[in-house]
Coordinates of N, CA and C and ligand atoms in Angstrom, one line a residue:
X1 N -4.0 12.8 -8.4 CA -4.7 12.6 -7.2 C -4.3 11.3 -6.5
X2 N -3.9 11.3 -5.1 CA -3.8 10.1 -4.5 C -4.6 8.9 -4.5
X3 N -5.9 10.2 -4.1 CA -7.3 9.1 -3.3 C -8.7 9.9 -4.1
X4 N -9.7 9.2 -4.6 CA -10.7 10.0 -4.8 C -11.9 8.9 -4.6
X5 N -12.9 9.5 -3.9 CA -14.1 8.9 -4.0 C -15.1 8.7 -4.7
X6 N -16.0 8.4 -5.7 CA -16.8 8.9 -6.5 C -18.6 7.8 -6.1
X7 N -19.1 8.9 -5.5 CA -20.5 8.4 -5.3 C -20.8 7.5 -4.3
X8 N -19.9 7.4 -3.2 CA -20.1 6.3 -2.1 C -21.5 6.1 -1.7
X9 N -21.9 5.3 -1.6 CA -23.3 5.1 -0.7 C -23.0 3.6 0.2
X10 N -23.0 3.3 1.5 CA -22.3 1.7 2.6 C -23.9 2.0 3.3
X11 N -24.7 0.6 2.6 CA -25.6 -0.1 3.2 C -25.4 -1.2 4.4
X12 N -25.5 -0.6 5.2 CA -25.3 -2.3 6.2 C -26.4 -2.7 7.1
X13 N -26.5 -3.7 7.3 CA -27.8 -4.3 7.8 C -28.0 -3.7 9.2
X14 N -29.3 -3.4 9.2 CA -29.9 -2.9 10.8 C -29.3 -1.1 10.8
X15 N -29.0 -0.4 9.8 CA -28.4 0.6 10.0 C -28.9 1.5 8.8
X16 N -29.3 2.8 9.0 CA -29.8 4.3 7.9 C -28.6 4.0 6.5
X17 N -28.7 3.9 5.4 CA -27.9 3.8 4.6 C -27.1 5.2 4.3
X18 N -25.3 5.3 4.3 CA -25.1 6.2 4.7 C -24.4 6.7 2.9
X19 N -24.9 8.0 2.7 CA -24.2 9.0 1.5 C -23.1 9.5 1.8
X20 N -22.0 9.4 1.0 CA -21.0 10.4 1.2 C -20.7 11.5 -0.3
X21 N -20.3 12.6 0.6 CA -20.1 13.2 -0.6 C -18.4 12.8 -1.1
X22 N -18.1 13.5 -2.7 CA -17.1 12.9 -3.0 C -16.1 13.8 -2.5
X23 N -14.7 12.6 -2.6 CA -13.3 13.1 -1.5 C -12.4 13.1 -2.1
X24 N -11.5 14.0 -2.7 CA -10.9 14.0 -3.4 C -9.2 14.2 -2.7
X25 N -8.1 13.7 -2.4 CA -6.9 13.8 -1.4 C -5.8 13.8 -2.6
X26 N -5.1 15.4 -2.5 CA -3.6 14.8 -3.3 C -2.7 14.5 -3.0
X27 N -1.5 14.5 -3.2 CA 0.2 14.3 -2.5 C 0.2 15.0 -1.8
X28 N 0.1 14.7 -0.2 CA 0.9 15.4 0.4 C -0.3 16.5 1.8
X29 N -1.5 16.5 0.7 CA -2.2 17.6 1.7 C -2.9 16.9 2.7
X30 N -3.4 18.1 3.3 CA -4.3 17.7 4.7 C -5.6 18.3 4.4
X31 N -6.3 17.0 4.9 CA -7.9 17.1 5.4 C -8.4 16.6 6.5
X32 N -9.8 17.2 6.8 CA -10.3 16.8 8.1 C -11.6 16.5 7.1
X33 N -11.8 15.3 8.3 CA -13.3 14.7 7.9 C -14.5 15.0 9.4
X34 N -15.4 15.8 9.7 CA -15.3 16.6 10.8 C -16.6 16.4 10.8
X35 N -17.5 15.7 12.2 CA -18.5 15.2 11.6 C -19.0 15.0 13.1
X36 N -20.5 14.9 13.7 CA -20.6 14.6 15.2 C -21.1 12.8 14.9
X37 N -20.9 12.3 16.4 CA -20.7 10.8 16.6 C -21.9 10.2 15.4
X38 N -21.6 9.2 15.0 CA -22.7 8.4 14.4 C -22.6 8.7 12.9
X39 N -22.2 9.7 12.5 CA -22.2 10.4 10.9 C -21.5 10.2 10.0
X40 N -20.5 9.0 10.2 CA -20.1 7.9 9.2 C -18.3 8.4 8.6
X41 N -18.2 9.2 10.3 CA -16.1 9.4 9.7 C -15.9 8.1 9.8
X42 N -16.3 6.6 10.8 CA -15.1 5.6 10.6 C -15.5 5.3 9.1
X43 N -16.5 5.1 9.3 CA -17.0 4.5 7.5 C -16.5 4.9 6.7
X44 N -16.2 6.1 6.7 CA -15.9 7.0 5.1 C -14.2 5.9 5.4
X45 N -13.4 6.5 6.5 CA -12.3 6.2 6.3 C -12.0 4.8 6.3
X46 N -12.8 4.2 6.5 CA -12.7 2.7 6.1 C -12.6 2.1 4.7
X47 N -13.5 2.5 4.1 CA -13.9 2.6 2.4 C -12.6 3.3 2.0
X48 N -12.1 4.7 2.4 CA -11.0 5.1 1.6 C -9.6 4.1 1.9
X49 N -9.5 3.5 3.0 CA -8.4 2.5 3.2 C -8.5 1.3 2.6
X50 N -9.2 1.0 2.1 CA -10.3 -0.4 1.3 C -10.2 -1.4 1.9
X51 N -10.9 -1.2 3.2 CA -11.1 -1.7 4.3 C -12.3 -2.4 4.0
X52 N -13.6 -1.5 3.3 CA -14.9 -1.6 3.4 C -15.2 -1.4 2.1
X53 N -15.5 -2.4 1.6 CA -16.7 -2.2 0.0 C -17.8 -1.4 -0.1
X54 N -18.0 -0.4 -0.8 CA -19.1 0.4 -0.5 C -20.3 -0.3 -1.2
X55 N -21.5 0.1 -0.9 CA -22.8 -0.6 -1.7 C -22.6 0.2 -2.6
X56 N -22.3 1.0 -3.2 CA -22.3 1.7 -4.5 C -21.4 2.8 -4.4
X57 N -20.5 3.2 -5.5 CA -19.6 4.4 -5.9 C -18.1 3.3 -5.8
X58 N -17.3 3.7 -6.3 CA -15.8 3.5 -6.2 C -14.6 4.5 -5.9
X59 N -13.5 3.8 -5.7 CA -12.5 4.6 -4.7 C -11.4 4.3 -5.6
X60 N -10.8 5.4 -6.0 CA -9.6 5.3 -7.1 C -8.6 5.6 -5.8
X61 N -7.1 4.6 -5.8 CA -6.3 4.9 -5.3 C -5.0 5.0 -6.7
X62 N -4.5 6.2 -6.3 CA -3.5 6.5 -7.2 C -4.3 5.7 -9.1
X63 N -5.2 6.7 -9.0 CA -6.0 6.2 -10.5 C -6.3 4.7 -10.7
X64 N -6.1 3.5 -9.8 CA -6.7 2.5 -9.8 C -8.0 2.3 -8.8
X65 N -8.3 1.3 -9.4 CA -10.0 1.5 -8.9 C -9.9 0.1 -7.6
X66 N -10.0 0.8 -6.1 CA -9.2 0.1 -5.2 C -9.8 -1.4 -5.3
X67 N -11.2 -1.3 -5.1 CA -12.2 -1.9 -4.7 C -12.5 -3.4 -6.5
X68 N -11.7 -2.9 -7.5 CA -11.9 -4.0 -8.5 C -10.2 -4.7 -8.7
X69 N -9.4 -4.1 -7.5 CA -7.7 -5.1 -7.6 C -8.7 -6.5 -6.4
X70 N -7.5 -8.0 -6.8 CA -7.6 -8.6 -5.8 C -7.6 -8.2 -4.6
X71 N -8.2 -9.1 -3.7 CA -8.3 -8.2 -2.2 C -6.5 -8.2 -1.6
X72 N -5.8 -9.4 -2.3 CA -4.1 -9.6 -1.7 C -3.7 -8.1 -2.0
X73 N -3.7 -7.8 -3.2 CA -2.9 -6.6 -4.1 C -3.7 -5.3 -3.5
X74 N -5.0 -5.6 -3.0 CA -5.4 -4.4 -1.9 C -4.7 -4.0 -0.8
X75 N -4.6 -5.4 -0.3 CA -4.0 -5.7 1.6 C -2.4 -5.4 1.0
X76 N -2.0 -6.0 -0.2 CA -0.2 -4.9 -0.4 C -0.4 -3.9 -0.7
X77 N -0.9 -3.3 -1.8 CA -1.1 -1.8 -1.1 C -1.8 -0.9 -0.3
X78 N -2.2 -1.4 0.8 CA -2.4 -0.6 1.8 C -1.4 -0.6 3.1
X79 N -0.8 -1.5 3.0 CA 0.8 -2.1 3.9 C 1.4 -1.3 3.6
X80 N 2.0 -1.1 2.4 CA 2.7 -0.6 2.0 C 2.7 1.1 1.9
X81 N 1.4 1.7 1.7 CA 1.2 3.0 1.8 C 0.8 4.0 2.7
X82 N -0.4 3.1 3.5 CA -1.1 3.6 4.5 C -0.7 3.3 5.9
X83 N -0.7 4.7 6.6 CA -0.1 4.5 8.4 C -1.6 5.1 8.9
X84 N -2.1 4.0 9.8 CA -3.3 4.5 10.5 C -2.8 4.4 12.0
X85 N -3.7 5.4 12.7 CA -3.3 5.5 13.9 C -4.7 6.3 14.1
X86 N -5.3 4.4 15.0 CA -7.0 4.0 15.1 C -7.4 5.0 16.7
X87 N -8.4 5.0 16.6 CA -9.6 5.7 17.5 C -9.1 4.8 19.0
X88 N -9.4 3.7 18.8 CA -8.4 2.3 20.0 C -7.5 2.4 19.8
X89 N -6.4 2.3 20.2 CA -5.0 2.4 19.3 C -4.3 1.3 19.6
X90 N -5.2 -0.1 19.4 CA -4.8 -1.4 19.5 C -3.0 -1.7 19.6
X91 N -3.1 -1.0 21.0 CA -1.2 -1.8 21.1 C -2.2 -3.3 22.2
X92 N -0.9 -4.4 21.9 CA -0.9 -5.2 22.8 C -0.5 -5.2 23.8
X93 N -1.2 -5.4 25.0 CA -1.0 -5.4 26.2 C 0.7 -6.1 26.9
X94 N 0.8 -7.0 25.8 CA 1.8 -8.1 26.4 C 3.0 -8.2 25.8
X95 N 3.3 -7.3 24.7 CA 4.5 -6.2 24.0 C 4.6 -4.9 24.5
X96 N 5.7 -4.4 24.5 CA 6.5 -3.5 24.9 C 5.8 -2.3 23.4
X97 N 6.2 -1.5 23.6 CA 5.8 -0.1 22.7 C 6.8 -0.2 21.3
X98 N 7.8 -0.7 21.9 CA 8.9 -1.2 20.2 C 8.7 -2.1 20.0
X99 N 8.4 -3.4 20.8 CA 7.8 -4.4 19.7 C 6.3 -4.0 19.1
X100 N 5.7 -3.4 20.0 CA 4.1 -3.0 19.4 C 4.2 -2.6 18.1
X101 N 5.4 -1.7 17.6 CA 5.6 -0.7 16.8 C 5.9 -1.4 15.5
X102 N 7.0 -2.4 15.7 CA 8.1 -3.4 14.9 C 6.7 -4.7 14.4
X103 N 6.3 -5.2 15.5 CA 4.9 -6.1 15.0 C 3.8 -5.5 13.7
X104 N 3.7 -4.3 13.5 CA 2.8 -3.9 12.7 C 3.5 -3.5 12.0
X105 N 4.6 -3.2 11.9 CA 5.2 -3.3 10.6 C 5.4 -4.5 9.7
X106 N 5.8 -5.8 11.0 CA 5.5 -7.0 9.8 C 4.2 -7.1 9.3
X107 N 3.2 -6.9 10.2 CA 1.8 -7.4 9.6 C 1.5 -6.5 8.5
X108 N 2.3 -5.4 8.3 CA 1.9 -5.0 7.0 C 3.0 -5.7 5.9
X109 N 3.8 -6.3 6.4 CA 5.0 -7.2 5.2 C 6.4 -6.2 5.0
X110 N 6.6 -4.9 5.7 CA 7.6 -4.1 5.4 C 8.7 -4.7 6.5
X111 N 9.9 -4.6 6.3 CA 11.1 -4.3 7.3 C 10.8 -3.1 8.3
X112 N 10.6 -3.1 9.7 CA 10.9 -2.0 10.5 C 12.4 -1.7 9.8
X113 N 12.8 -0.4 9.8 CA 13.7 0.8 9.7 C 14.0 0.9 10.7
X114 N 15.3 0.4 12.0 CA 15.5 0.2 13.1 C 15.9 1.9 13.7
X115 N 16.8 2.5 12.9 CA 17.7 3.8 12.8 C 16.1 4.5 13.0
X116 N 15.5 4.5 11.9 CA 14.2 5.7 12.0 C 13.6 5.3 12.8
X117 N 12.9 3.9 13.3 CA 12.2 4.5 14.5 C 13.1 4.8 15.8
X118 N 14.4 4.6 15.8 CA 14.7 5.3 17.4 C 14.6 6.6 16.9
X119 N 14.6 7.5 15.7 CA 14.7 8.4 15.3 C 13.7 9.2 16.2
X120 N 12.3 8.4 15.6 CA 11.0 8.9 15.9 C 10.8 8.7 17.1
X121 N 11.3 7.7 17.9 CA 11.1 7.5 19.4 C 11.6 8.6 19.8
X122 N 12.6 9.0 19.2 CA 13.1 10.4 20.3 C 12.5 11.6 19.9
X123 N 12.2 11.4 18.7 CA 11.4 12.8 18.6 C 10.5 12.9 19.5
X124 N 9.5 11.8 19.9 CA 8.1 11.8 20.1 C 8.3 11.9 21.8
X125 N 9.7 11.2 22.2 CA 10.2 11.9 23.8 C 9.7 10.6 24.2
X126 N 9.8 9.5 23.1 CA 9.5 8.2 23.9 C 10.9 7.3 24.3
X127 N 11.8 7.6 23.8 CA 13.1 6.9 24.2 C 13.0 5.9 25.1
X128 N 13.0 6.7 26.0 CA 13.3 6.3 27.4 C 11.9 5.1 27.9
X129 N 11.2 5.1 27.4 CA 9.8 4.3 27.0 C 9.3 3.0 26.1
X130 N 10.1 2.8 25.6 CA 10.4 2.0 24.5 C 10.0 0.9 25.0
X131 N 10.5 0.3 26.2 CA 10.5 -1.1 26.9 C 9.8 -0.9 27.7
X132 N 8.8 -0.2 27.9 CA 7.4 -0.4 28.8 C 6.4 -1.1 27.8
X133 N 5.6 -1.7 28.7 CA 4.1 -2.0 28.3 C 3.3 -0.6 28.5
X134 N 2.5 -1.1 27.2 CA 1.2 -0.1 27.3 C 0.7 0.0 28.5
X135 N 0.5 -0.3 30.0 CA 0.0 0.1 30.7 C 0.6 0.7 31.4
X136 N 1.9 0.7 31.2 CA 2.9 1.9 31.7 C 3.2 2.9 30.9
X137 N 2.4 3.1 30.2 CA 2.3 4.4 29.7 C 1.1 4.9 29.6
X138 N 1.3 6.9 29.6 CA 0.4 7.8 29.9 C -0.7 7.5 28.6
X139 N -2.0 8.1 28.4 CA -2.8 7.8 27.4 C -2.3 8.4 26.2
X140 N -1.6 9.7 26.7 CA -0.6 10.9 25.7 C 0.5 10.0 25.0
X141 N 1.4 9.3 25.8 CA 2.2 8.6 25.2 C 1.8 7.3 24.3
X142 N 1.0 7.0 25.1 CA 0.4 6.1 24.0 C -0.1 6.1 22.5
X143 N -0.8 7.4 22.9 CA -1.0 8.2 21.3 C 0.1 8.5 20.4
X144 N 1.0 9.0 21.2 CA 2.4 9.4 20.2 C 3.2 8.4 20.1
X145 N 3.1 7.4 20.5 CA 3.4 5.4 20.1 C 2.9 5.0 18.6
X146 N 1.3 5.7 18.5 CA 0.8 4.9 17.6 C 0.9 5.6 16.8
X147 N 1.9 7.5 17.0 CA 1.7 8.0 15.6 C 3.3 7.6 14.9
X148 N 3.8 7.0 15.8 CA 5.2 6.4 15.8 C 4.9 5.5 14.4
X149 N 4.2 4.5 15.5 CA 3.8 3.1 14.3 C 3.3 3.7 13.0
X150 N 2.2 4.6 12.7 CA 1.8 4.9 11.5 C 2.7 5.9 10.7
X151 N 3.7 6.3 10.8 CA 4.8 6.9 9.9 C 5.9 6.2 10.0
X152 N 6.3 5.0 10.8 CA 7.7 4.5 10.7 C 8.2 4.1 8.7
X153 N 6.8 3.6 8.5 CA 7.0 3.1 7.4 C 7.0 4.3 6.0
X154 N 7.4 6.1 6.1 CA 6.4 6.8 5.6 C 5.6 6.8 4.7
X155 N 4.7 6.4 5.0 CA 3.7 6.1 4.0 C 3.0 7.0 3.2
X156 N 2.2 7.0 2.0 CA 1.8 8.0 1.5 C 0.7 8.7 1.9
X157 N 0.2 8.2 2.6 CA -1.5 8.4 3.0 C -1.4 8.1 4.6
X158 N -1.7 9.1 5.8 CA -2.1 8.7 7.2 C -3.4 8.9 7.0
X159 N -4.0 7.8 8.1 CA -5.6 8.3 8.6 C -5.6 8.5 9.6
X160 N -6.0 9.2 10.3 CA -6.2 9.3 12.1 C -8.0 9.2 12.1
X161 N -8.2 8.7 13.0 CA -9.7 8.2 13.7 C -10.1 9.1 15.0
X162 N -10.0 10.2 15.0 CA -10.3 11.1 16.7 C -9.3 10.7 17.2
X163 N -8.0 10.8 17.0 CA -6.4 10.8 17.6 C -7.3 12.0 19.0
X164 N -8.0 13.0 18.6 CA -7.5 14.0 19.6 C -9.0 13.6 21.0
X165 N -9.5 13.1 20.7 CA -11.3 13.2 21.3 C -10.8 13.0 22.8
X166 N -10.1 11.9 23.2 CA -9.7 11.9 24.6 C -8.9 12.5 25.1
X167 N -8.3 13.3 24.5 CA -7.2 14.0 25.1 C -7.2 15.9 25.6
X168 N -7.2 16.6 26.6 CA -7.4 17.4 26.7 C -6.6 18.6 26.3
X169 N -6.6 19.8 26.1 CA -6.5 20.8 25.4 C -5.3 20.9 25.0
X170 N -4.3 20.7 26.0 CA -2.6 21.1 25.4 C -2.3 19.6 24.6
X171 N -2.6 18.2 25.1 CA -2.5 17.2 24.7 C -2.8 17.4 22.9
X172 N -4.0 17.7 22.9 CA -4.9 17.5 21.7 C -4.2 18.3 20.9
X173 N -3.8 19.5 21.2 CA -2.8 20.4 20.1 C -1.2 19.6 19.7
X174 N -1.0 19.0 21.2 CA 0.6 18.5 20.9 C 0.3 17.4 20.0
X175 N -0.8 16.7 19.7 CA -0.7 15.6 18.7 C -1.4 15.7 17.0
X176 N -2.2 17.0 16.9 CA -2.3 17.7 16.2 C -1.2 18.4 15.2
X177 N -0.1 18.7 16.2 CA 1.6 19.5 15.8 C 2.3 18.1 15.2
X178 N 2.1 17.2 16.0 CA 2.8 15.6 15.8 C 2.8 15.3 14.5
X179 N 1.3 15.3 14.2 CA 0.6 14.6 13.2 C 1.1 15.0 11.9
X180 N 0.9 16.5 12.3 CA 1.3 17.5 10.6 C 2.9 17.1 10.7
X181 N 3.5 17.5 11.6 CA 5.0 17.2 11.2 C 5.5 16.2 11.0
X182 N 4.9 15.1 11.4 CA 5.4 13.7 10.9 C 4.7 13.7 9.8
X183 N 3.7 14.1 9.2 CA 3.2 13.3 7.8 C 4.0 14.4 6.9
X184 N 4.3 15.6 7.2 CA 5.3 16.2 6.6 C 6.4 15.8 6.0
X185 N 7.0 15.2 6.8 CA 8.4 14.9 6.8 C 8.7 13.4 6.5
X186 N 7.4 12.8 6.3 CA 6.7 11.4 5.8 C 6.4 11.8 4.3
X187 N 6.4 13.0 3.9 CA 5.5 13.8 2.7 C 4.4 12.6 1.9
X188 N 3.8 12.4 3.2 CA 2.4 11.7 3.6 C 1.0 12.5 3.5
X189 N -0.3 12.4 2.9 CA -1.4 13.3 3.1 C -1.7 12.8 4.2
X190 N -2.5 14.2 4.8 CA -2.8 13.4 6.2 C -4.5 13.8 6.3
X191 N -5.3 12.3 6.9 CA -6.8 12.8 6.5 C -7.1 12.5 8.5
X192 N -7.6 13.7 9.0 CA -8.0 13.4 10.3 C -9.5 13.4 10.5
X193 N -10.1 12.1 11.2 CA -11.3 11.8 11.1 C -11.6 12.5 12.6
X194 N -12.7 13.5 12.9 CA -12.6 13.7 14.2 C -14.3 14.7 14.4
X195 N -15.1 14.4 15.6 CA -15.5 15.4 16.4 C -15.3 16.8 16.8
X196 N -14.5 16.6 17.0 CA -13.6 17.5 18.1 C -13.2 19.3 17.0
X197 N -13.9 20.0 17.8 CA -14.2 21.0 17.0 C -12.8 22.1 16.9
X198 N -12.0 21.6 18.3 CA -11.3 22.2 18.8 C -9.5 22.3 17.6
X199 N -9.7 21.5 16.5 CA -8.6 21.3 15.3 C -8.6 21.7 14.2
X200 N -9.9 22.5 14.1 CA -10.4 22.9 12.6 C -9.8 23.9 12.3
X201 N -9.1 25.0 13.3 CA -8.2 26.1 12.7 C -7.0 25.5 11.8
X202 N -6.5 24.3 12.1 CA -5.3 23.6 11.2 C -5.6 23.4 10.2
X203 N -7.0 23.4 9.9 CA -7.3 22.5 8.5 C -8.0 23.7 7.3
X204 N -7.4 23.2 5.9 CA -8.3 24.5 5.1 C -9.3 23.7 4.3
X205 N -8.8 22.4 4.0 CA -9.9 21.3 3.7 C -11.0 20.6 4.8
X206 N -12.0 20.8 4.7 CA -12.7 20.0 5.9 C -13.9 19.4 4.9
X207 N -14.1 18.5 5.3 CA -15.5 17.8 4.6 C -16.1 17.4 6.0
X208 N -17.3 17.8 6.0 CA -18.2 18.1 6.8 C -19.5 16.8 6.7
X209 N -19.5 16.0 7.7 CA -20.3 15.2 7.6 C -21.6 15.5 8.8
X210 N -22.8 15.5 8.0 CA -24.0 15.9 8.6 C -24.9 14.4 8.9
X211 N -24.8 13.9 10.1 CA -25.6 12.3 10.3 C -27.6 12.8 9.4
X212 N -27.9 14.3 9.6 CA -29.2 13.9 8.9 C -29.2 14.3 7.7
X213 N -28.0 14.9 7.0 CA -27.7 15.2 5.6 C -27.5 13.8 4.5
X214 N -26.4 13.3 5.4 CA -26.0 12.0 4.4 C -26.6 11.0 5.1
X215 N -27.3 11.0 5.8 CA -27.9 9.3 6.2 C -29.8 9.5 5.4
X216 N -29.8 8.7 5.1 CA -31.4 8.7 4.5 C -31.7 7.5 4.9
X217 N -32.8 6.8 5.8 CA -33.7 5.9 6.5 C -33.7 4.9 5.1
Ligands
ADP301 P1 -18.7 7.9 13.4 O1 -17.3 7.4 13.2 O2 -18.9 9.3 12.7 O3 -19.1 8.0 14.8 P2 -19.6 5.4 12.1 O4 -19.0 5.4 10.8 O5 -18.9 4.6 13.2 O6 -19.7 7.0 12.6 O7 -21.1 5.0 12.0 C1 -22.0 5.5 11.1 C2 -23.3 4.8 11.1 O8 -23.1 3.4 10.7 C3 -23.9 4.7 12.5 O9 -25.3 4.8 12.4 C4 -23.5 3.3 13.0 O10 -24.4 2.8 13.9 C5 -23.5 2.5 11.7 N1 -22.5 1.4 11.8 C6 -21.2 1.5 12.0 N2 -20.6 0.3 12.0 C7 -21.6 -0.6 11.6 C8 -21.6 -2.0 11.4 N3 -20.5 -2.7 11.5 N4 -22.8 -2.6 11.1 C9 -23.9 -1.8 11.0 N5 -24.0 -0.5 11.2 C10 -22.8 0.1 11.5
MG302 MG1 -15.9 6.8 14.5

C-alpha cells in the first residue's frame, strides 16, 4: 500500500469534529474523494499529505506511520513524493509560469528536470506560454501549469483539490484526461478531491464523503 488511513477523526476549534472513513491508495491507482462543500475533502487530503495531524487515527505512508517521523523527514518526504495541484493554484503573480513551475520544485529541495518540463510544457500546449505571468494566462491554462508543476518531479502520489469545480464542461474533461495521463506516465496514484459530479464516470474508486454522515456536533 502507498497510503492508508486508519480511524481518522481532525477536531479543530469552533468546528463539528470531522470522521473519516478509512483510505486505503496503492501504486499507481486512482481515486476520487467526492463529497459536497464543507464535508472535509481539503481535510482528508491534508492529513493524507501530512500536512495535518489528526486528533485521533494514523496515516501509514509506504508502511511508516507519517504522523510519528520528525516533521523534517515528513516535509522530505512529501517533496520528494507528492505533486499537488491546489483548489488556488498559488502561482505567483510576479514569476512567469517556468519560474512558477522551477520555484516549487526547489521548495520541495528537488532539481527541476529542465528537458522534462519543456517536455510537459509542450504537451500541456503551454510552450509558447512559458514566459507569461499568470495574469496572462487563461484560467484553463493556468490549471494545466499547475498540473505541470505537480508531475514535473514524478512523483508517487498526486492530489488534486477540485482541479475541475471552475472550469466548464470541455475544460473540466480536458483536465480530467491531463490528470490521468500525466499521473500515468508519472506511474503516480492519483487521488482527486472534488464536488463536481460531472468526473465520477473516470473513477471506480470513489470514497464518498457525507458532511452529516462523518461530521458529529
Ligand atoms: P471541503 O473541502 O469538503 O469543502 P473542508 O475540509 O474545507 O471541506 O472543511 C470541512 C469542515 O472543517 C468545515 O466545517 C470547515 O468549516 C471546517 N474547517 C476547515 N478548515 C478549518 C480550520 N482551519 N479551522 C477550523 N475549521 C475548519
Ligand atoms: Mg475543499
Amino acid at each position: 500500500m502507498l497510503i492508508e488511513s486508519k480511524n481518522i477523526s481532525v477536531v479543530r476549534a469552533g468546528s463539528p469534529a470531522l470522521h473519516f472513513a478509512d483510505v486505503s491508495i496503492r501504486k499507481g491507482e486512482k481515486t476520487l474523494i467526492l463529497g459536497p462543500s464543507g464535508s472535509g475533502k481539503t481535510t482528508l487530503l491534508s492529513v493524507l499529505a501530512g500536512l495535518l495531524k489528526p486528533s485521533e487515527g494514523c496515516v501509514l505512508f509506504e508502511n511508516q506511520d507519517f504522523y510519528a517521523l520528525p516533521s523534517r523527514t515528513r516535509d522530505h518526504l512529501r517533496g520528494q513524493n507528492f505533486g499537488f495541484v491546489f483548489q488556488t493554484l498559488h502561482l505567483l503573480p510576479s514569476l512567469d509560469l517556468r519560474q512558477n513551475i522551477v520555484l516549487a520544485a526547489d521548495m520541495a529541495g528537488v532539481k527541476a528536470d529542465e528537458a522534462r518540463l519543456n517536455h510537459l510544457l509542450d504537451t500541456l500546449g503551454l510552450s509558447n506560454k512559458a514566459h507569461r505571468k499568470p495574469e496572462a494566462l487563461s484560467q484553463g491554462e493556468q490549471q494545466r501549469g499547475a498540473i505541470a508543476r505537480a508531475v514535473l518531479n514524478r512523483p508517487k502520489i498526486i492530489l488534486a483539490d477540485e482541479p475541475t469545480s471552475a472550469l466548464d464542461d470541455a475544460n473540466a474533461e480536458a483536465v480530467i484526461a491531463l490528470l490521468n495521463r500525466q499521473a500515468q506516465e508519472a506511474g503516480a496514484a492519483l487521488v482527486i478531491a472534488t464536488q463536481d459530479n460531472r468526473i465520477t464516470s473516470h473513477f471506480k474508486n470513489i470514497i464518498r464523503l457525507d458532511a452529516k454522515l462523518r461530521a458529529v456536533a
